[in-house]
Short mmCIF file of C-alpha atoms and ligand atoms in Angstrom, two decimals:
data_model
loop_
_atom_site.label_atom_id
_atom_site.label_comp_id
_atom_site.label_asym_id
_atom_site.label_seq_id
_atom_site.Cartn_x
_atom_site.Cartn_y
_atom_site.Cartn_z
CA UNK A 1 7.54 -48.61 -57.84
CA UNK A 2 10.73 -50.55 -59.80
CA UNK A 3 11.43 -53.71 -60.35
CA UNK A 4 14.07 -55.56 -62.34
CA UNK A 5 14.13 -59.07 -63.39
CA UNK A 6 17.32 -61.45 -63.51
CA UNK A 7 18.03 -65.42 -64.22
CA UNK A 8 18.92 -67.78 -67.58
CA UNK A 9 16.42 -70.15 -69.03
CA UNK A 10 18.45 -73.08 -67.63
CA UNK A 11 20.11 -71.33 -64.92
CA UNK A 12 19.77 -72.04 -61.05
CA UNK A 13 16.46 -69.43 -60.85
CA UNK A 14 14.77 -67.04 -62.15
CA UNK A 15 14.62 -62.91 -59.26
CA UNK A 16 12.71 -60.00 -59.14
CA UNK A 17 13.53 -57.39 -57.05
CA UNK A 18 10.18 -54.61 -56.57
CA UNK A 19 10.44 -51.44 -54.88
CA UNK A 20 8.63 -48.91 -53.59
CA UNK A 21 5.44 -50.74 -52.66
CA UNK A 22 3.68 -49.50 -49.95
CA UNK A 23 3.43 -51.20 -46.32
CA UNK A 24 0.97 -53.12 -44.92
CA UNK A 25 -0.39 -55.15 -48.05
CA UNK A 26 -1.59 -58.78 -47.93
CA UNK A 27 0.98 -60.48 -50.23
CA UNK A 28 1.39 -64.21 -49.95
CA UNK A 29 3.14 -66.66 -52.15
CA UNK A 30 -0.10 -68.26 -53.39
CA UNK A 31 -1.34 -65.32 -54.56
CA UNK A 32 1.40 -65.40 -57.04
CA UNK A 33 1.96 -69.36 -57.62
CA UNK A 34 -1.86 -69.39 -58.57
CA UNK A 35 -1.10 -66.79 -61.78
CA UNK A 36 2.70 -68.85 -62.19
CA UNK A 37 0.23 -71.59 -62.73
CA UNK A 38 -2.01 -70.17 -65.18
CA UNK A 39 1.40 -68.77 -67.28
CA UNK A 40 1.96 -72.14 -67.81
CA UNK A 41 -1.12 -73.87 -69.02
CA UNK A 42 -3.14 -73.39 -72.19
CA UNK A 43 -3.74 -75.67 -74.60
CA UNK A 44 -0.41 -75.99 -77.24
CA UNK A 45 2.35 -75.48 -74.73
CA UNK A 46 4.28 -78.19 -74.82
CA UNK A 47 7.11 -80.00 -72.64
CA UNK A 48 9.24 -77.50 -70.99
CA UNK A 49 5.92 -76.50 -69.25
CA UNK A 50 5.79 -80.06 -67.52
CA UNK A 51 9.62 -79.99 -66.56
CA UNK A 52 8.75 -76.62 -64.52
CA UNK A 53 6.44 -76.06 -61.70
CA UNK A 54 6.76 -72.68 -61.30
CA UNK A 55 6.38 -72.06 -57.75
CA UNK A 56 7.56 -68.65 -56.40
CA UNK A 57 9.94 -67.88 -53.09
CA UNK A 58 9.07 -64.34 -51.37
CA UNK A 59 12.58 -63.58 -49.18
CA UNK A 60 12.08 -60.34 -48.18
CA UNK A 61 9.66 -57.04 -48.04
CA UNK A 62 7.12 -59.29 -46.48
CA UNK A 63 6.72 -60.24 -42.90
CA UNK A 64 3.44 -62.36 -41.57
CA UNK A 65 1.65 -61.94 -44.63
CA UNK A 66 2.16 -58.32 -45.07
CA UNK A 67 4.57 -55.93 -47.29
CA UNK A 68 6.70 -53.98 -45.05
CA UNK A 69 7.93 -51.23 -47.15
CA UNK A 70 11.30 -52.70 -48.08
CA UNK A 71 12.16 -54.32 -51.41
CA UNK A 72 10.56 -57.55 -52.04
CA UNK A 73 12.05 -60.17 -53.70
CA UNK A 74 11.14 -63.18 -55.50
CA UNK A 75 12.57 -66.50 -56.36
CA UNK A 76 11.36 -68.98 -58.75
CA UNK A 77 14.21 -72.37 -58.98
CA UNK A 78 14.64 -73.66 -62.57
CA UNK A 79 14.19 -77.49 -61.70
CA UNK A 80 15.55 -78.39 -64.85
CA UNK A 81 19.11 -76.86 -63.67
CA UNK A 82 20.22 -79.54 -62.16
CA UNK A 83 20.49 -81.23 -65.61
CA UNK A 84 22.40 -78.39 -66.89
CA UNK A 85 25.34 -77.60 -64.03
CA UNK A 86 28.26 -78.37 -66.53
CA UNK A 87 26.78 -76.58 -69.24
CA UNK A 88 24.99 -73.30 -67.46
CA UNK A 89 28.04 -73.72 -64.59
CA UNK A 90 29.39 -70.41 -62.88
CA UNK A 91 32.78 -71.35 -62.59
CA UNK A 92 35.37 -70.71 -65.00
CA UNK A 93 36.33 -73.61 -66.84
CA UNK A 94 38.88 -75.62 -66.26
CA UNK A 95 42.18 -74.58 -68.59
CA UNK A 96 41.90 -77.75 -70.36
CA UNK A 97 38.43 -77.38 -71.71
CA UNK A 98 38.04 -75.93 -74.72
CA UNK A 99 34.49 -73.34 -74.72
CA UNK A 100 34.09 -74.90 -78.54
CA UNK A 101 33.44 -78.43 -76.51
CA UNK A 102 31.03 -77.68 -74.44
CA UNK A 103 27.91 -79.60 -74.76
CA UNK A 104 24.47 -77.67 -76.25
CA UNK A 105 26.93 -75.31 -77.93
CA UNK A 106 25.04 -73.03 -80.31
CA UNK A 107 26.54 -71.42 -83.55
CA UNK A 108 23.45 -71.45 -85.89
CA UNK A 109 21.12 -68.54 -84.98
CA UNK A 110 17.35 -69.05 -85.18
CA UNK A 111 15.50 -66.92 -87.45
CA UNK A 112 13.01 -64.16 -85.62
CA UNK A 113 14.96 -65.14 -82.17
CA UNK A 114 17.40 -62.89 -80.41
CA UNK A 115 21.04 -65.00 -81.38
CA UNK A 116 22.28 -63.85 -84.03
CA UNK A 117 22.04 -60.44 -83.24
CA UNK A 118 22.71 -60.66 -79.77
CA UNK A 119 25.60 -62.70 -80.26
CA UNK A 120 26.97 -59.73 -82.74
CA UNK A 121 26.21 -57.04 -80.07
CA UNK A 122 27.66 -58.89 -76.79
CA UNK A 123 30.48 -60.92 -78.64
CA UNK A 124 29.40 -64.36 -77.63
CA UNK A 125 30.60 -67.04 -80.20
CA UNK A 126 28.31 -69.67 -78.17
CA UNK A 127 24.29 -67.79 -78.93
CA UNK A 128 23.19 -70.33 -75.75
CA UNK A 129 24.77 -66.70 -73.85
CA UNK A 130 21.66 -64.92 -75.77
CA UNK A 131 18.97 -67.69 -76.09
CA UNK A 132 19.04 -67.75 -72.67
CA UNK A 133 18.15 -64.05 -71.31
CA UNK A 134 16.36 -63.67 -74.20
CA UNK A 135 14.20 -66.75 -74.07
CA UNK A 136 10.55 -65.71 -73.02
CA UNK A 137 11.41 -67.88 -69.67
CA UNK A 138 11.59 -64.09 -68.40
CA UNK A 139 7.88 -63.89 -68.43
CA UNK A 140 8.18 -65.85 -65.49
CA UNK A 141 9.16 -62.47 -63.74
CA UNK A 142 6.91 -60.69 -65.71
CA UNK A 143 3.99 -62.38 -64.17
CA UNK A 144 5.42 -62.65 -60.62
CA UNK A 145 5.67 -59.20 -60.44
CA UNK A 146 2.30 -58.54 -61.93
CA UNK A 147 0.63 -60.54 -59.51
CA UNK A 148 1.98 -58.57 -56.60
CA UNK A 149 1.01 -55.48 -59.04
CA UNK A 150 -2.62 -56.95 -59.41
CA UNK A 151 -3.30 -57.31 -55.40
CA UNK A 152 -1.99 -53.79 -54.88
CA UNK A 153 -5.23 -53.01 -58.00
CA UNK A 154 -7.43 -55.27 -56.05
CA UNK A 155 -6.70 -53.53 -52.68
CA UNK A 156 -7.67 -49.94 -54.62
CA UNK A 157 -10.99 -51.93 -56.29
CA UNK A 158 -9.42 -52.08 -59.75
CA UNK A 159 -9.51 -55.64 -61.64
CA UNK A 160 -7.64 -56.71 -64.56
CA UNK A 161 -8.74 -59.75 -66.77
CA UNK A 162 -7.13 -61.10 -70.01
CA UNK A 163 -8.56 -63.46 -72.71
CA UNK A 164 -7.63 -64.54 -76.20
CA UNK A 165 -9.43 -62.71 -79.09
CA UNK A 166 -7.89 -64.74 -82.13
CA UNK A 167 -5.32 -67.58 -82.98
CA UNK A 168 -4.17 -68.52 -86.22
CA UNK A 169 -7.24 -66.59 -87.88
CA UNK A 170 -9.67 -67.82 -86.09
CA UNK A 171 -11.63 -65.12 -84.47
CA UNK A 172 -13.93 -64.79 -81.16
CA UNK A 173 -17.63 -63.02 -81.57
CA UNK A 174 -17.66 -60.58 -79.02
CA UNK A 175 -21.97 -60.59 -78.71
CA UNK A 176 -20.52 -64.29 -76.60
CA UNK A 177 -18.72 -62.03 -73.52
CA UNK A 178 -20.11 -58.68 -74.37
CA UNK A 179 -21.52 -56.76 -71.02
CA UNK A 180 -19.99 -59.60 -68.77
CA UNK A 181 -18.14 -57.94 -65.68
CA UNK A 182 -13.86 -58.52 -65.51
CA UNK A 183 -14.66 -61.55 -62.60
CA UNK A 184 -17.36 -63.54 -64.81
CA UNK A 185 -14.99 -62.94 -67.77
CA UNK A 186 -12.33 -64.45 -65.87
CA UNK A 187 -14.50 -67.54 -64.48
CA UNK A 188 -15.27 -68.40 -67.92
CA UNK A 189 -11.45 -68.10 -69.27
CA UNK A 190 -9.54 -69.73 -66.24
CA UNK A 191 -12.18 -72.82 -67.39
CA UNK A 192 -11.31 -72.97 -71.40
CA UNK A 193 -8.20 -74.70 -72.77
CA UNK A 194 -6.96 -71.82 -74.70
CA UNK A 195 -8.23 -68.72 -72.31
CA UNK A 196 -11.04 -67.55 -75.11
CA UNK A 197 -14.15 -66.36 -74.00
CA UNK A 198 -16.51 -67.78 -76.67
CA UNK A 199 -16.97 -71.47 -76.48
CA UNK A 200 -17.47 -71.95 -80.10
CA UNK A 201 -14.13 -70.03 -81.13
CA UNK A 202 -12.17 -71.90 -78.89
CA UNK A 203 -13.05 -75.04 -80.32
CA UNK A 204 -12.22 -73.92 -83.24
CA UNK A 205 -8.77 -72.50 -81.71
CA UNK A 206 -7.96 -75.39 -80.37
CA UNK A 207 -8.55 -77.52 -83.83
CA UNK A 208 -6.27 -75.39 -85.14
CA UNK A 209 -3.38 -75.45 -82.64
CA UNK A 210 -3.57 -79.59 -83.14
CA UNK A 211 -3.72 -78.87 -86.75
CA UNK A 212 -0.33 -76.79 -87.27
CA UNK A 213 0.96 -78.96 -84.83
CA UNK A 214 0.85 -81.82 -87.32
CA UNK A 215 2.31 -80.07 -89.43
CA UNK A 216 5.16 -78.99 -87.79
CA UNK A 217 3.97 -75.15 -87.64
CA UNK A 218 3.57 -72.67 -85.50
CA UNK A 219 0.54 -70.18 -84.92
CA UNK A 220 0.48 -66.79 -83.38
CA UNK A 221 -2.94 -64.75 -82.13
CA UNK A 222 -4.70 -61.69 -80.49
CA UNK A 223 -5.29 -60.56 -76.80
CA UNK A 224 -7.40 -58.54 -75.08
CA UNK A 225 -6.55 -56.95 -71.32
CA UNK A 226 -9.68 -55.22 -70.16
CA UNK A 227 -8.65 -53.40 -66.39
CA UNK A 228 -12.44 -51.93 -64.48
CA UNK A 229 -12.40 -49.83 -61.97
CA UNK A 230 -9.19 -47.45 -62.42
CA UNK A 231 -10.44 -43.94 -61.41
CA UNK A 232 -10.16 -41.05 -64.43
CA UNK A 233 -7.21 -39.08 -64.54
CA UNK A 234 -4.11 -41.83 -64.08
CA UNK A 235 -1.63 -40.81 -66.24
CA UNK A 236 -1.21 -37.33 -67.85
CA UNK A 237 -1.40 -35.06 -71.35
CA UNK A 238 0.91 -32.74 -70.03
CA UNK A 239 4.14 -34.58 -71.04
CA UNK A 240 4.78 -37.52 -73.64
CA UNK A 241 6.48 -39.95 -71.15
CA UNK A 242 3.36 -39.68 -68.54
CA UNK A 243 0.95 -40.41 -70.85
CA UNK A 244 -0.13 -43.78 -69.75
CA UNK A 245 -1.52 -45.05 -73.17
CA UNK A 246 1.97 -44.78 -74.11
CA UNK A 247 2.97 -46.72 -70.68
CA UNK A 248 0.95 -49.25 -71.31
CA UNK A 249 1.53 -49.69 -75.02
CA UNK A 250 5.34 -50.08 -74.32
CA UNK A 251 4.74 -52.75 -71.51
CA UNK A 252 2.63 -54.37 -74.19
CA UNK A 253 5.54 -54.34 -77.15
CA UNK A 254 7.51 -55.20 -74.19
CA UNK A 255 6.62 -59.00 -74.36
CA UNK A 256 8.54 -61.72 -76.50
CA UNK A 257 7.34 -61.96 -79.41
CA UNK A 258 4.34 -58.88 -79.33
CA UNK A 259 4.24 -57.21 -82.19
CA UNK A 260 1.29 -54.51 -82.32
CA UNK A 261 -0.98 -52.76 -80.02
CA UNK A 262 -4.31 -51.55 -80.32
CA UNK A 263 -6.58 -49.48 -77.60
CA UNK A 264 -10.25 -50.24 -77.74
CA UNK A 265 -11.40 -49.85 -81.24
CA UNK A 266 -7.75 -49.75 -82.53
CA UNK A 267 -6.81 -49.67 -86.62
CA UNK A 268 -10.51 -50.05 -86.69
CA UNK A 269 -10.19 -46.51 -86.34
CA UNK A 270 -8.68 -45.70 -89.87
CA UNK A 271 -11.73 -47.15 -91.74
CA UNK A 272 -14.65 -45.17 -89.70
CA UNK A 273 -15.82 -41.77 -89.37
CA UNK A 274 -15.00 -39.73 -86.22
CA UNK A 275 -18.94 -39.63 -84.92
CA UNK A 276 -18.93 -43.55 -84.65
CA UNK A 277 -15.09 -43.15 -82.73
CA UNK A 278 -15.52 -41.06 -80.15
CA UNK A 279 -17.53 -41.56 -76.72
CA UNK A 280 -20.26 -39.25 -75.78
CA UNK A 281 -19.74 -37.87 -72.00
CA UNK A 282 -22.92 -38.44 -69.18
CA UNK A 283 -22.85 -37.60 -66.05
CA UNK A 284 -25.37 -39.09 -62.76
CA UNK A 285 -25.73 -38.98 -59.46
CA UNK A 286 -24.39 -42.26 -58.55
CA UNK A 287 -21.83 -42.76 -61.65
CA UNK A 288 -20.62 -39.50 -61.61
CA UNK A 289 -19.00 -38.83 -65.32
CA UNK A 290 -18.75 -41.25 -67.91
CA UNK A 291 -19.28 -42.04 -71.61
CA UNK A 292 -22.37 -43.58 -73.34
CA UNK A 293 -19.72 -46.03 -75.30
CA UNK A 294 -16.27 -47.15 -74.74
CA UNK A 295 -15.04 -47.11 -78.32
CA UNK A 296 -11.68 -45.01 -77.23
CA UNK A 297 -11.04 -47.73 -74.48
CA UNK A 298 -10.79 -46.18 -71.37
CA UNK A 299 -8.25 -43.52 -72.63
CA UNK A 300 -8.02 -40.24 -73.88
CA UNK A 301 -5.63 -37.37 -73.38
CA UNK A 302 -3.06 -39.68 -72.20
CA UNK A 303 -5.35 -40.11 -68.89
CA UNK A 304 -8.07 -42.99 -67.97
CA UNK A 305 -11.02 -41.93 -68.14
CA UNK A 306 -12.76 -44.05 -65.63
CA UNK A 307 -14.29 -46.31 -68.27
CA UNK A 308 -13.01 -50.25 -68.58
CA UNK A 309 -9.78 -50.19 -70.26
CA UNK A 310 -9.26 -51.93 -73.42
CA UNK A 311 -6.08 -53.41 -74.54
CA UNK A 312 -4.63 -55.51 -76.97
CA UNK A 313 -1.50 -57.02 -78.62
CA UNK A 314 -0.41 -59.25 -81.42
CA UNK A 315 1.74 -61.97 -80.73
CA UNK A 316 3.67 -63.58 -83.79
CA UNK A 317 3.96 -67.15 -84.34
CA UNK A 318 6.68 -68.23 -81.82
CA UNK A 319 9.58 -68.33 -84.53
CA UNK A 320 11.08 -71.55 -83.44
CA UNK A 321 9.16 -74.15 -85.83
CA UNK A 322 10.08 -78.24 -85.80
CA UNK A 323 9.81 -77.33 -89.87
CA UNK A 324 12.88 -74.57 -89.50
CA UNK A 325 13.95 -72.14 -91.34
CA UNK A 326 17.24 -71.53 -93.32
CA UNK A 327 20.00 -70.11 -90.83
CA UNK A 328 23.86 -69.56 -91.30
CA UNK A 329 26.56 -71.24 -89.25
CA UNK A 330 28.72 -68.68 -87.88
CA UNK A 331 31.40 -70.71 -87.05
CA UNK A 332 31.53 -72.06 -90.72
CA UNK A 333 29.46 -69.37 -92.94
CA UNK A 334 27.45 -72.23 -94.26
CA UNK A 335 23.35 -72.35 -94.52
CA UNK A 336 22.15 -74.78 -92.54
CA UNK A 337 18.54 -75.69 -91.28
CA UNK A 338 18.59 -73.85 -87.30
CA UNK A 339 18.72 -75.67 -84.29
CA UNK A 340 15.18 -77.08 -82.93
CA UNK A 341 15.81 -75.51 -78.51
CA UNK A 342 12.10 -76.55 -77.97
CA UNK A 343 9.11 -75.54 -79.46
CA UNK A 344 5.26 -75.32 -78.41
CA UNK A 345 3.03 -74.60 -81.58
CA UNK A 346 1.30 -71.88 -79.82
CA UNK A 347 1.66 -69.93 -76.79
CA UNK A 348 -0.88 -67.27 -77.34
CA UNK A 349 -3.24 -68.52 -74.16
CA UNK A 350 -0.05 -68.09 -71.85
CA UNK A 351 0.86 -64.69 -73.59
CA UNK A 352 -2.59 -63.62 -72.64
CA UNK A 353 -1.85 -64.07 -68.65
CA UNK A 354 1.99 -62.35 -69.38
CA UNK A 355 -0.29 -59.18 -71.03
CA UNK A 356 -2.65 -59.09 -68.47
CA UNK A 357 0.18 -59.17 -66.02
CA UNK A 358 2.36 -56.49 -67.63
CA UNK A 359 -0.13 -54.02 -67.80
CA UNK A 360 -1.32 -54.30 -64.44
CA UNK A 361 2.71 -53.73 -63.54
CA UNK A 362 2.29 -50.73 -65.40
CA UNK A 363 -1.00 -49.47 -64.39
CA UNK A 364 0.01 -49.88 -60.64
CA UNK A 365 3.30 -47.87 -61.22
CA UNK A 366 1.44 -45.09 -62.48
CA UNK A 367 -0.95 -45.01 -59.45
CA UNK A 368 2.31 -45.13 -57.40
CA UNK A 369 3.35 -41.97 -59.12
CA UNK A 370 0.11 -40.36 -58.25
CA UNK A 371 -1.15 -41.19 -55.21
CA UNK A 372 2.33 -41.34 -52.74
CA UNK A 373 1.32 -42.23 -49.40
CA UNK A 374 3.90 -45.09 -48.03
CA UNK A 375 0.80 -47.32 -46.36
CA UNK A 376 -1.93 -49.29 -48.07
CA UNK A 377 -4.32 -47.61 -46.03
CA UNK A 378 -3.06 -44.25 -46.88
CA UNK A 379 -3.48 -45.07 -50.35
CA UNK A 380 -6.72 -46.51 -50.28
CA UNK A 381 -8.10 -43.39 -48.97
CA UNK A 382 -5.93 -40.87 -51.16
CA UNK A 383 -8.08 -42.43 -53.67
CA UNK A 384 -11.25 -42.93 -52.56
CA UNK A 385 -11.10 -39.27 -51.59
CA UNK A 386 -10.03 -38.10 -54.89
CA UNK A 387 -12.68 -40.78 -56.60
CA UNK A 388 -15.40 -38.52 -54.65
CA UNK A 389 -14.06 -35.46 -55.73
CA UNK A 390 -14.38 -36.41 -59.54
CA UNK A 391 -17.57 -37.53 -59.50
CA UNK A 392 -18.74 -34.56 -58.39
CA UNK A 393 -16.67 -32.10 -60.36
C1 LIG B 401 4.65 -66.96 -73.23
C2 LIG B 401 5.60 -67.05 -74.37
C3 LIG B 401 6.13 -68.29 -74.73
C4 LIG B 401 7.01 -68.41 -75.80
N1 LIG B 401 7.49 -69.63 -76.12
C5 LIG B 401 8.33 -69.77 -77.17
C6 LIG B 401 8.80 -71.07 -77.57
O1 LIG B 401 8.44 -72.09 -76.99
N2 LIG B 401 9.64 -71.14 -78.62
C7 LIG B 401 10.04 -70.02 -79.30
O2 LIG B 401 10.80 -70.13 -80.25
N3 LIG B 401 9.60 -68.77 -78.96
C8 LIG B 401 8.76 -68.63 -77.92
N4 LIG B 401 8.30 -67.37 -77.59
C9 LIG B 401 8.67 -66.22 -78.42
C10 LIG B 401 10.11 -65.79 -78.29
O3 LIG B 401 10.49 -65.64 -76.93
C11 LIG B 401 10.38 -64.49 -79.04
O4 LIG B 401 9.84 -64.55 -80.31
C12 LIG B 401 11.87 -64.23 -79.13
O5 LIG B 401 12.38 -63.98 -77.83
C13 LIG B 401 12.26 -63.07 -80.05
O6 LIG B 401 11.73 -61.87 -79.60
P1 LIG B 401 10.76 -61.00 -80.53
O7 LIG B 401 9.81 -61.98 -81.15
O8 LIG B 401 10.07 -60.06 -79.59
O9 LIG B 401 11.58 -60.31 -81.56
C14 LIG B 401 7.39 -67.25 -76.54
C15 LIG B 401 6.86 -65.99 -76.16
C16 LIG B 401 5.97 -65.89 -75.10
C17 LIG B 401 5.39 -64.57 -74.74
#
């Protein structure tokens, strides 16, 4: 499976174009508007979330209800474009408009943002040409995509969940979620403001968003993807690009604004001794293999093991703060104070459905590579069949 994502912040709408999905699974647009949804709620996201209503178009690949084989692609319209035809237009200009004229111009870079180095690399004078690929609008995609990944997961009985670990320093207790299963985990998050799993950390959380708020701050935080239910052996140690702790790291780093990665007990790691790392191996009748303790998080040798997967990723404070930092003009070479686009104080909660999102993208490409048959069903028993045949190895 490929995909590729297209569409400006403030242009007409946002595509995705996946291929190589198998025939004959359910996909319907629901599916996906229900996740759209959930990308764009979480307490501290503020009012570009209420201009759009993400709701996604499916206009091909699927015919009553079901994939067909054929590229897929879906449409999500940026409602706000109609207030930004002149400015976002596709038509040259006319001759008598100068490009220095145009409205929402922008020649003073944001610090920690894409524009100033964007605008060096593609030659655009106006940064808007940067801001608005590189705004994290594209998530949009991102999370599109990953819903059609996650029913393809669900199909093969693998289940992803996401949930925010830590914002601003304030930090979950995981003896409040530990042992639940991914679908009570994800009861309990779809129902809290900021997508946390322990009650009395979110509260917390959420005092804090209001807090830096006030202040005109921002505030960045930790999440966790957990995926159960992936059979051992996806991905591979035999070369460095099909490793799939590697895959998954990258889709990780791939998100606006991520910063680190860590896979179950993470930089954890460097302060502990090796026998209170690693997992001890079982085996029984009805599990088949697996390990007394998940410390490694699902992965080792560049493979799943079979055990829950555990990932997670830092995301920095989003750098555009209504306190801003010290830019320079590049029209004029002067400091100045950079342009306020719009700014939520924290978007950690909706970072945690992008993650979970991105990951199952990437887990489900990897099972593509793997398991090849061109029909759902043909999968489905590819796997099961190998699923036997490693538990009793
Ligand atoms: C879900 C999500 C929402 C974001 N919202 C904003 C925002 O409102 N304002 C902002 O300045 N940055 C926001 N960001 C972060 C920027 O997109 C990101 O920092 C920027 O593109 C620069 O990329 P980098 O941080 O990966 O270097 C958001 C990121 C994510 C994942």
């Amino acid at each position: 499976m490929r995909f590729f994502t297209a569409g400006e912040s403030h242009g007409p709408q946002l595509t995705a174009i996946i291929e190589g999905l198998p025939a004959q699974m359910e996909l319907q647009e629901e599916m996906i508007n229900k996740e759209l949804k959930r990308r764009q709620g979480g307490h501290g996201r503020g009012r570009r979330m209420q201009i759009e209503k993400d709701k996604v178009v499916i206009s091909s690949g699927v015919r009553h209800g079901k994939t067909l084989g054929s590229p897929v692609t879906l449409t999500v319209v940026n409602d706000d474009w109609k207030h930004w035809t002149g400015i976002m237009g596709i038509e040259p200009l006319p001759e008598d408009i100068d490009p220095r004229d145009i409205k929402r111009r922008i020649t003073r870079p944001r610090p920690g943002h894409a524009d100033l180095v964007g605008g060096m690399k593609y030659g655009h004078r106006d940064l808007r040409n940067v801001l608005e690929r590189s705004s994290a609008r594209e998530t949009t995609m991102r999370v599109a995509v990953g819903a059609v990944a996650k029913q393809f997961l669900r199909e093969l009985g693998i289940h992803t969940v996401s949930h925010v670990t830590e914002i601003g320093g304030v930090t979950t207790d995981p003896a409040a979620y530990a042992g639940l299963s991914a679908d009570k985990l994800r009861d309990i998050v779809e129902n809290d403001p900021v997508y946390c799993a322990d009650p009395a950390a979110s509260a917390k959380m959420v005092e804090a968003i209001d807090s830096i708020k006030e202040r005109g701050d921002t505030l960045g935080g930790v999440v966790e993807v957990i995926i159960e239910g992936c059979p051992p052996g996806i991905g591979s140690y035999v070369q460095f690009d099909r490793k799939l702790d590697g895959k998954l790291a990258g889709a990780m780093m791939s998100i606006n604004a991520f910063k680190g990665v860590e896979i179950g007990l993470g930089f954890e790691m460097a302060k502990i001794p090796g026998s209170e790392v690693h997992d001890e191996i079982a085996w029984s009748e009805e599990e088949g293999y697996y390990r007394k303790s998940n410390r490694l998080g699902g992965l080792e040798g560049g493979m799943s093991t079979g055990m829950p997967i555990v990932i997670r990723g830092v995301m920095k404070p989003i750098p555009t703060l209504y306190k801003p930092l010290e830019s320079v003009d590049i029209e004029t070479k002067e400091p100045f104070v950079a342009t306020i686009e719009r700014s939520d104080p924290c978007a950690v909660p909706a970072a945690s459905v992008v993650a979970e999102h991105v990951i199952a993208t990437e887990l489900a490409k990897a099972i593509m590579e793997e398991f090849r048959s061109f029909t759902m069903e043909g999968l489905k028993k590819e796997l099961d069949e190998y699923r036997e045949y490693v538990k009793g190895f």
